CSV table of C-alpha atoms in Angstrom, one decimal:
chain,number,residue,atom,x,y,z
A,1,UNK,CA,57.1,-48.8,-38.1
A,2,UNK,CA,53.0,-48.0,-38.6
A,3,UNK,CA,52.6,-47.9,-42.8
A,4,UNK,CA,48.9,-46.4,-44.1
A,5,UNK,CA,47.7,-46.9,-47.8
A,6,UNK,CA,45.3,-44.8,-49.4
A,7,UNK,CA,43.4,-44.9,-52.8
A,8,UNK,CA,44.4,-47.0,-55.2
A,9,UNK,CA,48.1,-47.9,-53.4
A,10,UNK,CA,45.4,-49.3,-50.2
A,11,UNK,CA,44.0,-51.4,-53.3
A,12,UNK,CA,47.1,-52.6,-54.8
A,13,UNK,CA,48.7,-53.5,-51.6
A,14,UNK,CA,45.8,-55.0,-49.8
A,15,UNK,CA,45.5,-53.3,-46.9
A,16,UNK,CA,45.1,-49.8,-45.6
A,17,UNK,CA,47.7,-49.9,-42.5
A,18,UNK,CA,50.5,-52.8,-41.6
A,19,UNK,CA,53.2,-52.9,-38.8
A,20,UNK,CA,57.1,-53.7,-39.9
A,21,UNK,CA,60.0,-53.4,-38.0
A,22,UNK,CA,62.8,-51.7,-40.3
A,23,UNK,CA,65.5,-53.2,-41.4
A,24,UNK,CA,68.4,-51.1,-40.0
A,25,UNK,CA,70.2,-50.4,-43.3
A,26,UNK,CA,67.3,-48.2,-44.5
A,27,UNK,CA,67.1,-44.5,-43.6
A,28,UNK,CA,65.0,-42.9,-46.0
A,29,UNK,CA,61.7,-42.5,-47.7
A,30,UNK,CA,63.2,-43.9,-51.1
A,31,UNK,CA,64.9,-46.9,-49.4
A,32,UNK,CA,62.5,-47.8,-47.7
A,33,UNK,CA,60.4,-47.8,-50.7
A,34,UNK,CA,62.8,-50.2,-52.7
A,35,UNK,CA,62.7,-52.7,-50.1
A,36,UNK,CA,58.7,-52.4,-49.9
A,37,UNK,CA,58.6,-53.2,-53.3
A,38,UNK,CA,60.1,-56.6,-52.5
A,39,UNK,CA,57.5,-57.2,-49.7
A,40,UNK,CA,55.0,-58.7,-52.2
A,41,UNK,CA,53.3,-58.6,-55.7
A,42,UNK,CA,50.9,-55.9,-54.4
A,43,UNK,CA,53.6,-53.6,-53.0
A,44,UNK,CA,55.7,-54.4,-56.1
A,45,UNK,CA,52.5,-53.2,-57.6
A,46,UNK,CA,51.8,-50.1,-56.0
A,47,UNK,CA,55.2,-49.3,-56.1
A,48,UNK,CA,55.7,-49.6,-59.8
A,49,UNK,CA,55.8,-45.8,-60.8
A,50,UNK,CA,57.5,-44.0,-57.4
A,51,UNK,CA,56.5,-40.7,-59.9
A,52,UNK,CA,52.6,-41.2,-58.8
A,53,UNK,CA,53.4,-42.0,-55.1
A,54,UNK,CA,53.5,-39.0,-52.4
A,55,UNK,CA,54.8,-39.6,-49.1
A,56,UNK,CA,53.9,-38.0,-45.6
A,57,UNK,CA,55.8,-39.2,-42.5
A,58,UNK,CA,54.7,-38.6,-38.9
A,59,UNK,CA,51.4,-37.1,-40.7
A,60,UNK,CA,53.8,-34.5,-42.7
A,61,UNK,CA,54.0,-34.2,-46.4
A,62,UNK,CA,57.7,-35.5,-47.2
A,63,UNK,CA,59.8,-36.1,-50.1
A,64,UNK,CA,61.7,-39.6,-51.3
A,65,UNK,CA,65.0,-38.2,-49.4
A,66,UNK,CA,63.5,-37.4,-45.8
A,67,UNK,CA,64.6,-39.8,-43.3
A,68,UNK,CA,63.1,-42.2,-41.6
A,69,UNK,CA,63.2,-44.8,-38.3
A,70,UNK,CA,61.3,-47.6,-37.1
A,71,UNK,CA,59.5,-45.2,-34.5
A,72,UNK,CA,57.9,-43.2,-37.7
A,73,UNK,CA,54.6,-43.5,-39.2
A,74,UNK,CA,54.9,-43.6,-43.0
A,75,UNK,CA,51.7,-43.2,-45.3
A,76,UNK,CA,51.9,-43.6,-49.5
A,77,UNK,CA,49.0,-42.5,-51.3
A,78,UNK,CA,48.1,-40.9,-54.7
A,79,UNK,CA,48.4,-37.3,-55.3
A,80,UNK,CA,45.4,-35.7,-53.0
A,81,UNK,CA,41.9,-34.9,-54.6
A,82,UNK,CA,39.4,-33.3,-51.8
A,83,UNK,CA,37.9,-30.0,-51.4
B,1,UNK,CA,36.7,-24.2,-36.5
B,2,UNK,CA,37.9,-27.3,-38.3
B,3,UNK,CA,35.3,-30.2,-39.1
B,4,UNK,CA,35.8,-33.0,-40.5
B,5,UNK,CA,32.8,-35.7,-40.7
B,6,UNK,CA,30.7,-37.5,-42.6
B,7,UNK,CA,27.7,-36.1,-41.8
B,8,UNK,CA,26.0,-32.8,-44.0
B,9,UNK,CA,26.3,-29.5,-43.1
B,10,UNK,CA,24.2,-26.5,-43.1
B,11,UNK,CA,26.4,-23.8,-45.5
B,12,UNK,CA,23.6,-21.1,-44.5
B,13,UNK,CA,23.6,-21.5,-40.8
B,14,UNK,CA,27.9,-21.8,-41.2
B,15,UNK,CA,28.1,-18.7,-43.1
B,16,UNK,CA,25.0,-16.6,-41.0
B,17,UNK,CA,27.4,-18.0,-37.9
B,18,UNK,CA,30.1,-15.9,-39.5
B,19,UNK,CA,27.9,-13.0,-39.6
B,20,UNK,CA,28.2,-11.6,-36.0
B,21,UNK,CA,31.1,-9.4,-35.4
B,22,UNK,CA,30.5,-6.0,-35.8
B,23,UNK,CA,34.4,-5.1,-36.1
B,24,UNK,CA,34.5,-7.3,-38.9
B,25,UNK,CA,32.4,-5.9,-41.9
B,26,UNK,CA,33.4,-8.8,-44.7
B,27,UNK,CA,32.8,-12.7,-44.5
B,28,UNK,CA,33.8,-14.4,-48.0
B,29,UNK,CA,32.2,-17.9,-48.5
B,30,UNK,CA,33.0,-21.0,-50.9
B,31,UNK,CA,31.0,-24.2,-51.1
B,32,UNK,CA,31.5,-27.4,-53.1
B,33,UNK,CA,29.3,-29.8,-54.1
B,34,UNK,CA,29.4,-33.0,-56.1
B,35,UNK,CA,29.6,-32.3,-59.6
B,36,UNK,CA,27.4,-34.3,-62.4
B,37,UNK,CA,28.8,-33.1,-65.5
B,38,UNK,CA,27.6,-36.1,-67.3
B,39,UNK,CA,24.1,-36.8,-65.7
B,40,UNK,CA,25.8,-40.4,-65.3
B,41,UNK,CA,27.6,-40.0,-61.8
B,42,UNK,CA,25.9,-42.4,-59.2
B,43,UNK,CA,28.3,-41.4,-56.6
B,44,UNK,CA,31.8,-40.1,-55.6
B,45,UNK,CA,33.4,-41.1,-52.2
B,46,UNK,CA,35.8,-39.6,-50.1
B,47,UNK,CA,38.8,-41.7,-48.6
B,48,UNK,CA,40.6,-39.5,-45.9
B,49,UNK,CA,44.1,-40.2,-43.6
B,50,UNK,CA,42.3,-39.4,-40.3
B,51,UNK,CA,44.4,-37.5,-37.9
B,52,UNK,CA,46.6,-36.1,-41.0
B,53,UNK,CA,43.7,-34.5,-42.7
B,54,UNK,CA,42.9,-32.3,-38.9
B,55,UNK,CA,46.7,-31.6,-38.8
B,56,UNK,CA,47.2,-30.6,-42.5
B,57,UNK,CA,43.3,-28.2,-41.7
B,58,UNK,CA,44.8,-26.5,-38.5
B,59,UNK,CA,48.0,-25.9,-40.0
B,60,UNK,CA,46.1,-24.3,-43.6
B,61,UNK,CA,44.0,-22.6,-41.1
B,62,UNK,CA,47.3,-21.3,-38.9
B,63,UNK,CA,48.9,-20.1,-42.2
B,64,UNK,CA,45.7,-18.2,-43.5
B,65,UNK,CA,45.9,-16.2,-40.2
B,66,UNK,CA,49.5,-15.2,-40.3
B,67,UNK,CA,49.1,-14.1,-44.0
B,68,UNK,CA,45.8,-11.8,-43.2
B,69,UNK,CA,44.3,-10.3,-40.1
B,70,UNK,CA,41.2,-12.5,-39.9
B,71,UNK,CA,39.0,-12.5,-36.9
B,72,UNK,CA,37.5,-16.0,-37.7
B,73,UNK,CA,37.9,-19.4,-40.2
B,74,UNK,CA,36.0,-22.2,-40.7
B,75,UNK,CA,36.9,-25.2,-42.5
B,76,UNK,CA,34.6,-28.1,-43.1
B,77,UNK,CA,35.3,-31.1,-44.9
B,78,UNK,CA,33.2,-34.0,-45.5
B,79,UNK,CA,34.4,-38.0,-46.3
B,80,UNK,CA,32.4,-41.2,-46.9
B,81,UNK,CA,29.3,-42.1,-49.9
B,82,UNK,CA,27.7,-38.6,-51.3
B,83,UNK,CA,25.4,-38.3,-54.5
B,84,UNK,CA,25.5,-35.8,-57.4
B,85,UNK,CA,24.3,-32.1,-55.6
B,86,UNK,CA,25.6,-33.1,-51.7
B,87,UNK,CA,27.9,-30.5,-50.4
B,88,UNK,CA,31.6,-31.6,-49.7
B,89,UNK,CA,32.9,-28.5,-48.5
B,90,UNK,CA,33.0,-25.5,-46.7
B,91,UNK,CA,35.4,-22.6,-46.4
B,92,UNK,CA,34.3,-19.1,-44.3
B,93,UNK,CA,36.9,-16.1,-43.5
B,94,UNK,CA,35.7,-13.0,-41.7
B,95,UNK,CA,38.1,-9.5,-41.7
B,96,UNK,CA,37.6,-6.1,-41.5
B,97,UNK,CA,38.0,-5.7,-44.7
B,98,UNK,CA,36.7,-7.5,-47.9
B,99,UNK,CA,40.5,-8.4,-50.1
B,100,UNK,CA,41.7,-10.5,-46.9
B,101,UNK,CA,38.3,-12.2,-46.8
B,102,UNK,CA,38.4,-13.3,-50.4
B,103,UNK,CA,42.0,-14.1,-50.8
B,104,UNK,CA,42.2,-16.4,-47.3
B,105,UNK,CA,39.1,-18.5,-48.7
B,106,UNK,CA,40.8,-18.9,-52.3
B,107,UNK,CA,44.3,-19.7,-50.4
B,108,UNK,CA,42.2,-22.0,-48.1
B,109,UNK,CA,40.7,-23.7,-51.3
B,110,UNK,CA,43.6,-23.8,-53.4
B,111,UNK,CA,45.7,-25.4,-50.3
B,112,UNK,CA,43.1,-27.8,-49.3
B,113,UNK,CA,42.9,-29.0,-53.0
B,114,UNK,CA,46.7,-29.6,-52.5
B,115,UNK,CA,47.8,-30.8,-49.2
B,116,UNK,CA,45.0,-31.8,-47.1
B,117,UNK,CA,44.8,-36.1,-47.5
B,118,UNK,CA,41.8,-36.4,-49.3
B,119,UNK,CA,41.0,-39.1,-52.3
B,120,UNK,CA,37.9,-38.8,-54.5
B,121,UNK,CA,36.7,-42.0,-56.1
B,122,UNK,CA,33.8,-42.1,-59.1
B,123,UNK,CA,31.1,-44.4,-59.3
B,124,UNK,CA,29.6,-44.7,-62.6
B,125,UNK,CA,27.2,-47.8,-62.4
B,126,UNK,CA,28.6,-50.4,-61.2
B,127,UNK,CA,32.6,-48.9,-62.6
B,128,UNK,CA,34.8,-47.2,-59.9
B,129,UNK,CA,37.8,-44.9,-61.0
B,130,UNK,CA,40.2,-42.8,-58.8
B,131,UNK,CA,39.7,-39.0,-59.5
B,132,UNK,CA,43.4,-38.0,-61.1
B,133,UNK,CA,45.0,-35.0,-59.4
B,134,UNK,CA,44.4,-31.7,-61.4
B,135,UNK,CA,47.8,-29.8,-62.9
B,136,UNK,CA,45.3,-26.8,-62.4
B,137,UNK,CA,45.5,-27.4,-58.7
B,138,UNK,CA,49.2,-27.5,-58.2
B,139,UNK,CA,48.8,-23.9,-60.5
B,140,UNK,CA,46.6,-22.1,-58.2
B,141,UNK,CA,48.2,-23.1,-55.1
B,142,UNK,CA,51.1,-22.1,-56.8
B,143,UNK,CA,50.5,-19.1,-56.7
B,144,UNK,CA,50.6,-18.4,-53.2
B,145,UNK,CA,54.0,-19.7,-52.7
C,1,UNK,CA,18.4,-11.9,-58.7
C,2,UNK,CA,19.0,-8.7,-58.3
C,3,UNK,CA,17.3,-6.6,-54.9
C,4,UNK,CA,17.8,-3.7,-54.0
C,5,UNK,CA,16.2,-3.3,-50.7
C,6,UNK,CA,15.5,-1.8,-47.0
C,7,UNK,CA,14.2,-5.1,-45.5
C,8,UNK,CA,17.0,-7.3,-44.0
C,9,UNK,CA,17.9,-10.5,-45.8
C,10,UNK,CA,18.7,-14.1,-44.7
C,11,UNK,CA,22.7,-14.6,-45.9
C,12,UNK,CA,22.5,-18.3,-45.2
C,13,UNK,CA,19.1,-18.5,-47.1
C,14,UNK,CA,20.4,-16.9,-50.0
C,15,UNK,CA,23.8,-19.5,-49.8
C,16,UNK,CA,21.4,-22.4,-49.3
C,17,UNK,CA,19.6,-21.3,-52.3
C,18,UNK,CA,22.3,-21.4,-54.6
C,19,UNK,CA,23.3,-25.2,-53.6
C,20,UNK,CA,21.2,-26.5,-55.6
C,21,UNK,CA,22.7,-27.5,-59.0
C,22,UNK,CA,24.3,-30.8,-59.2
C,23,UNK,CA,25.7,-29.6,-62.6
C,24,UNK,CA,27.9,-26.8,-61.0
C,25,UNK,CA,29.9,-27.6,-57.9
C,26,UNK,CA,31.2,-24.2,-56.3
C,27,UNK,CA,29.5,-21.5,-54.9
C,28,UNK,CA,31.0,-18.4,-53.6
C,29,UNK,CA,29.4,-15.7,-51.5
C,30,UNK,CA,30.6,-12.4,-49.8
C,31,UNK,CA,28.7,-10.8,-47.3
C,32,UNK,CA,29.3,-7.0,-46.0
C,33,UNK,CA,28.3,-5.8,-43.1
C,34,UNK,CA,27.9,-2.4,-41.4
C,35,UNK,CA,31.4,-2.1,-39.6
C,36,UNK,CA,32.1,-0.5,-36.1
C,37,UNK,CA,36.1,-0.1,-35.7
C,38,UNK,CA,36.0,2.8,-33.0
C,39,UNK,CA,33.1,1.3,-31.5
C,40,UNK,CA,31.5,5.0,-31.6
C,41,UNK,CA,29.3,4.7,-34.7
C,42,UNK,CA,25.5,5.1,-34.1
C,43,UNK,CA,24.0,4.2,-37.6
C,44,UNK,CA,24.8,4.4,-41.4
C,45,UNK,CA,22.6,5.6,-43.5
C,46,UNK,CA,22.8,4.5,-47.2
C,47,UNK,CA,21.8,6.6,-49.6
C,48,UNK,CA,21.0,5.5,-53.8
C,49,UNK,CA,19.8,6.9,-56.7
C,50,UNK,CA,16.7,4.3,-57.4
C,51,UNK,CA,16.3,3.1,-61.4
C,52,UNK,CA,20.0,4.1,-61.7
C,53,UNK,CA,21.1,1.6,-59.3
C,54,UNK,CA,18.9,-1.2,-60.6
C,55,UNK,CA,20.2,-0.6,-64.3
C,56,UNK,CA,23.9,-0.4,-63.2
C,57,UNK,CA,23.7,-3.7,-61.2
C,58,UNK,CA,21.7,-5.5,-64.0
C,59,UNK,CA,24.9,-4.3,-65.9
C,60,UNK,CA,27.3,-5.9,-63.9
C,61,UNK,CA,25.7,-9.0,-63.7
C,62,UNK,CA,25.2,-9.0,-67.2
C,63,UNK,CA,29.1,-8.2,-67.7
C,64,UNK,CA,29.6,-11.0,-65.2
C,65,UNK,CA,28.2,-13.7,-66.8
C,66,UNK,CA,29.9,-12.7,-70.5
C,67,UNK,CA,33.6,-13.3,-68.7
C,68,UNK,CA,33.1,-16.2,-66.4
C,69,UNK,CA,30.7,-19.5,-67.3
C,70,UNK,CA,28.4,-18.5,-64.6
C,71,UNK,CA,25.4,-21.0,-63.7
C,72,UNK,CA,23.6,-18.0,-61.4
C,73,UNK,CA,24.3,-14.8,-59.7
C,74,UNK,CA,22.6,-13.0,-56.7
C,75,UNK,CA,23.4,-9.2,-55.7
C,76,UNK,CA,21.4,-8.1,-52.6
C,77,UNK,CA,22.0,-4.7,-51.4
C,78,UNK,CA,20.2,-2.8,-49.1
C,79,UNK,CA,19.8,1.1,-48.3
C,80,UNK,CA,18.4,3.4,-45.8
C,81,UNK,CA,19.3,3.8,-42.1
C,82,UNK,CA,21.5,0.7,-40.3
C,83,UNK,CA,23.1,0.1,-37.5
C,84,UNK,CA,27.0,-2.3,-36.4
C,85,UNK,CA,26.6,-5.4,-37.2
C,86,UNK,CA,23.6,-5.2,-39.8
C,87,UNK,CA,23.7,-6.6,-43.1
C,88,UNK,CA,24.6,-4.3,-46.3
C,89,UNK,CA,25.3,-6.4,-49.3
C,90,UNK,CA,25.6,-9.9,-50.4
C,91,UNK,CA,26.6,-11.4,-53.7
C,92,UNK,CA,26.8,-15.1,-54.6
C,93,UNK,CA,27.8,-16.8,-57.7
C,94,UNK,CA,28.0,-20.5,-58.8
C,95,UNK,CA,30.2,-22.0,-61.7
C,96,UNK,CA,31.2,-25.7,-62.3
C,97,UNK,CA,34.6,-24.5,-60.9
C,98,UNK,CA,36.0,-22.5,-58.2
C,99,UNK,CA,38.2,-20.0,-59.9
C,100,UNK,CA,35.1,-19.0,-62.3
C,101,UNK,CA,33.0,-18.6,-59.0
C,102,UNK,CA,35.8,-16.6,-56.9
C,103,UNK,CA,36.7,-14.1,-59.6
C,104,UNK,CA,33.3,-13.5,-60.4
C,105,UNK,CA,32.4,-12.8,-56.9
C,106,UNK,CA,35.5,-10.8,-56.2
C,107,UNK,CA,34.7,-8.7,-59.8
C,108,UNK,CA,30.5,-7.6,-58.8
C,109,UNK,CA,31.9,-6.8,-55.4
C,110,UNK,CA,34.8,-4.7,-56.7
C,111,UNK,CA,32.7,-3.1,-59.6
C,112,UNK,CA,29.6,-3.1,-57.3
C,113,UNK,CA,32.0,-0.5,-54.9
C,114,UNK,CA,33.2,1.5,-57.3
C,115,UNK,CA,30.0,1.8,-60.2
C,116,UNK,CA,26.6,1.0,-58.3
C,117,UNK,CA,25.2,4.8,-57.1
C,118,UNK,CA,25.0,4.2,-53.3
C,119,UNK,CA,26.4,6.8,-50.6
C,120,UNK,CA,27.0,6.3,-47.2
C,121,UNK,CA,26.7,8.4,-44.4
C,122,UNK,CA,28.0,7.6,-40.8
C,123,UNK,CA,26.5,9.2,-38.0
C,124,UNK,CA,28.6,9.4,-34.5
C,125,UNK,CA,26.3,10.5,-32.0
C,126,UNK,CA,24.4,13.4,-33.4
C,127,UNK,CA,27.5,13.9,-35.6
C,128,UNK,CA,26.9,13.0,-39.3
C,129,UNK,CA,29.7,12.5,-42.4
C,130,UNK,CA,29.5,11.0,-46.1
C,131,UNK,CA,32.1,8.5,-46.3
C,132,UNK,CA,34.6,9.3,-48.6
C,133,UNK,CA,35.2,6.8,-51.3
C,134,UNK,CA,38.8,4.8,-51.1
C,135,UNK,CA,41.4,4.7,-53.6
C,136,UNK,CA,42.2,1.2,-52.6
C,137,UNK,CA,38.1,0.6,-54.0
C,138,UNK,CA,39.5,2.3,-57.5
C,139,UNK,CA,42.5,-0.3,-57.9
C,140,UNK,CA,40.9,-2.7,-56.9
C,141,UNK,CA,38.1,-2.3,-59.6
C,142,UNK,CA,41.1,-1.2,-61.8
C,143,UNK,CA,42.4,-4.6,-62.3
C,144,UNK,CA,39.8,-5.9,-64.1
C,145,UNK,CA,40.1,-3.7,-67.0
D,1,UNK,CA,15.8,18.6,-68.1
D,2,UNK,CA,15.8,16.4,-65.0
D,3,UNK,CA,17.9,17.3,-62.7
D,4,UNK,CA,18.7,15.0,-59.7
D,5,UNK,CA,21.4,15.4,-56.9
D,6,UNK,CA,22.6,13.1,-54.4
D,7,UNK,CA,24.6,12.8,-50.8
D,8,UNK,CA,26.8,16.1,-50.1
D,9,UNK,CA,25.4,17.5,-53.1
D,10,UNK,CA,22.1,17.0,-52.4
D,11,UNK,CA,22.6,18.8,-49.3
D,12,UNK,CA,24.3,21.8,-50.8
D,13,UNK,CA,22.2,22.4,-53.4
D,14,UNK,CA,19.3,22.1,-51.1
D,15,UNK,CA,17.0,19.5,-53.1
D,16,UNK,CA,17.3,16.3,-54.5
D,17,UNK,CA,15.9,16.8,-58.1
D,18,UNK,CA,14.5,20.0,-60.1
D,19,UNK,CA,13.5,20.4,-63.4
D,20,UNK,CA,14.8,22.8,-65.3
D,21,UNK,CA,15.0,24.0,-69.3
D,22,UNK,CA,18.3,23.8,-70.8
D,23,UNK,CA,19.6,27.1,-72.2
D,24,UNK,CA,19.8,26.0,-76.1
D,25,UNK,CA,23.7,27.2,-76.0
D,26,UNK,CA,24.6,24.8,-73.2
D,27,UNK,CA,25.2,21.3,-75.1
D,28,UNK,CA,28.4,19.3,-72.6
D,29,UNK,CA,28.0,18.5,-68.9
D,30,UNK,CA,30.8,20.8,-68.6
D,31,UNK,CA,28.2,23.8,-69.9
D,32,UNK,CA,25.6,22.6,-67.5
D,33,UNK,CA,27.7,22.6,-64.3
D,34,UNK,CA,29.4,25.8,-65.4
D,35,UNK,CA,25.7,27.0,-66.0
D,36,UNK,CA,24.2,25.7,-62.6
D,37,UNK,CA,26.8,27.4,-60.5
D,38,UNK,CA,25.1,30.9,-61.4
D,39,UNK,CA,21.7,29.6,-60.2
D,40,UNK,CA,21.8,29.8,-56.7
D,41,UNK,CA,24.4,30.0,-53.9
D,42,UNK,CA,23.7,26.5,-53.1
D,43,UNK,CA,24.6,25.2,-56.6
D,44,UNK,CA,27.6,27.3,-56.4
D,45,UNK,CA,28.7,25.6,-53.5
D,46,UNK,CA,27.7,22.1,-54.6
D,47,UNK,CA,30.2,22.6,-57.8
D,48,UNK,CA,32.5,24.9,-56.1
D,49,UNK,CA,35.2,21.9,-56.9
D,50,UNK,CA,34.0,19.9,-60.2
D,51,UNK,CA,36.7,17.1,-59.3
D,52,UNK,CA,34.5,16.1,-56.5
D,53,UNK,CA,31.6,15.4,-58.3
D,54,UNK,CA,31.0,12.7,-60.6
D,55,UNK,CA,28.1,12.8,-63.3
D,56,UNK,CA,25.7,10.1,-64.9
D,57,UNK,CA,23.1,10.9,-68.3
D,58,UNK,CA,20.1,8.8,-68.2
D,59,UNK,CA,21.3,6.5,-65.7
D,60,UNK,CA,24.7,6.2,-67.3
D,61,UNK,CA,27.8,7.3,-65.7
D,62,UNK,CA,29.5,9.9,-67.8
D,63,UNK,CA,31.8,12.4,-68.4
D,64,UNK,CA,32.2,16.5,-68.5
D,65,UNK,CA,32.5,16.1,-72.4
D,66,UNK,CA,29.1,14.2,-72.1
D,67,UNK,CA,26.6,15.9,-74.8
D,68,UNK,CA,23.0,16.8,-73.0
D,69,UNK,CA,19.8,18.0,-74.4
D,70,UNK,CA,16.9,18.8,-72.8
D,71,UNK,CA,15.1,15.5,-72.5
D,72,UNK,CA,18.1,13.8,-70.6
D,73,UNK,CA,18.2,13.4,-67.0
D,74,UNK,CA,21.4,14.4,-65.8
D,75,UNK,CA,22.2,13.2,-62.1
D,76,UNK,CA,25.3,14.5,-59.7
D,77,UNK,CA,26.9,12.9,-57.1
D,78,UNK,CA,30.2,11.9,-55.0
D,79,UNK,CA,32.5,9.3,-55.7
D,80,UNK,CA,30.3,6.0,-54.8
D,81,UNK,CA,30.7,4.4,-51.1
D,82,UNK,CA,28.7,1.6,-51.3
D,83,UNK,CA,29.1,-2.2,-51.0
């Protein structure tokens, strides 16, 4: 599975993009969360308040219940600023 | 046309661009640029999820032309280091007629401001903060829904 | 700035000229041009009464700036004989924020249709008729009230 | 009085402006048009219909109650078409 980072959750975590294979139990946005949280003290971290993260998958906007599989590219970021 | 790049643009050449279709009496035009309102911003840059950010564009742009008959949109975006005054972005929409125009540039702007992957971060000195996401936003895209 | 012209004007110059503020970020334009739909029209002529016209576009502006925080306004619009394609009006505003420089744009063109003292006349070969003002301008202007 | 008329009514009446001296009994817009009409066939035909025409003192738009005197220029016109 490709994960991205932006803004401050690229900070906390470290790093802008990583590769993990999923575990096979986990089949949404929200579980896979929980389990990134126990990844590290930067995901644990960037993770802490899931009410400040938003989700796309596959380049989509997304919520915490859409489902996901190791083929999917998964990005957590802040709520968007631009324009 | 959708841009998205670091480099400036020229908002007068984009919007005289617009300006040749003589079945299409009404171009409407925003532009933002960085905003000083303290006189103590050094700079602001723009973190964007590339590939995402064209995706989300084309399909703002798709919407904008199944909600009014426009005969032409462009949408450019800019990411990377700007200063106080640079332009960030640019939003055209020609029609026939001048409502369309004006409201598929605001629902371009209010959209963008909501969907479209971009992160603003402050410099002040040498202090960097993450620009918070504005309920004001979320209100004027609203609107559209 | 207020013109009211026959010379042509530069749309993009104009839009260029109003980026220059780094304490207000957004700049909204509309541009109207002389519209062909049948593809038959020869020329428009645009008729106005002069001092009348000057006074009731200084009025708008005026009104303009007392109901949005507006860091500068330009109206341009010309008159006498044009042709598809050609350039009629332009208005431009800036704010420090988008809404204030979209409703203010939308309001002088919707006040500008229905207030300023301009008439049109469309000529189709050597076949010549005053435009007839639309009800669709009235409520538009209407909801500002 | 100043007199000025513009587009369609320009054309009917056959000039754009004309001075005239206000009959001291005519004191409305309403008198004025009512009083026009009698001056020639072209003014007749210019306010044949007084919905059509729209009105503005001194540069002001107004109404058929609108008082006028003799030093006010009064201008007639269609329903504006510009923009």
């Amino acid at each position: 599975m490709d994960l991205f980072y932006f803004a401050w959750l690229r900070e906390k975590v470290g790093t802008g993009s990583e590769q993990r294979t999923l575990p096979a139990d986990i089949t949404t946005v929200a579980a896979l969360v929980e389990w990134l949280k126990t990844q590290s003290p930067g995901h644990a971290a960037a993770f802490a308040d899931p009410a400040l993260v938003r989700v796309a998958v596959n380049q989509d906007h997304a919520g915490l219940d859409a489902i996901v599989t190791d083929r999917d590219e998964v990005a957590f970021f802040p709520p968007v600023t631009g324009g | 046309m959708i841009h998205v790049q670091t480099e400036d643009f020229d908002a007068g050449a984009l919007l005289n661009g617009l300006l040749n279709d003589p079945a299409a009496g009404a171009v409407a035009t925003f532009t933002g640029t960085v905003r000083d309102d303290s006189g103590t911003l050094t700079a602001l840059t723009l973190e964007h999820y590339p590939g995402m950010t064209e995706k989300q564009l084309q399909a703002l742009e798709d919407d904008a032309r199944r909600r009014w008959p426009l005969s032409d949109v462009v949408i450019i975006h800019r990411y990377g280091r700007l200063i106080p005054g640079d332009r960030i972005v640019f939003v055209g929409t020609r029609a026939a007629h001048r409502a369309d125009a004006f409201a598929a540039c605001e629902f371009l702007m209010d959209w963008l401001k909501t969907r479209a992957p971009f992160w603003k971060q402050e410099q002040y000195g040498d202090r960097q903060t993450w620009v918070e996401a504005k309920a004001s936003d979320d209100t004027a895209a609203d609107r559209w829904s």
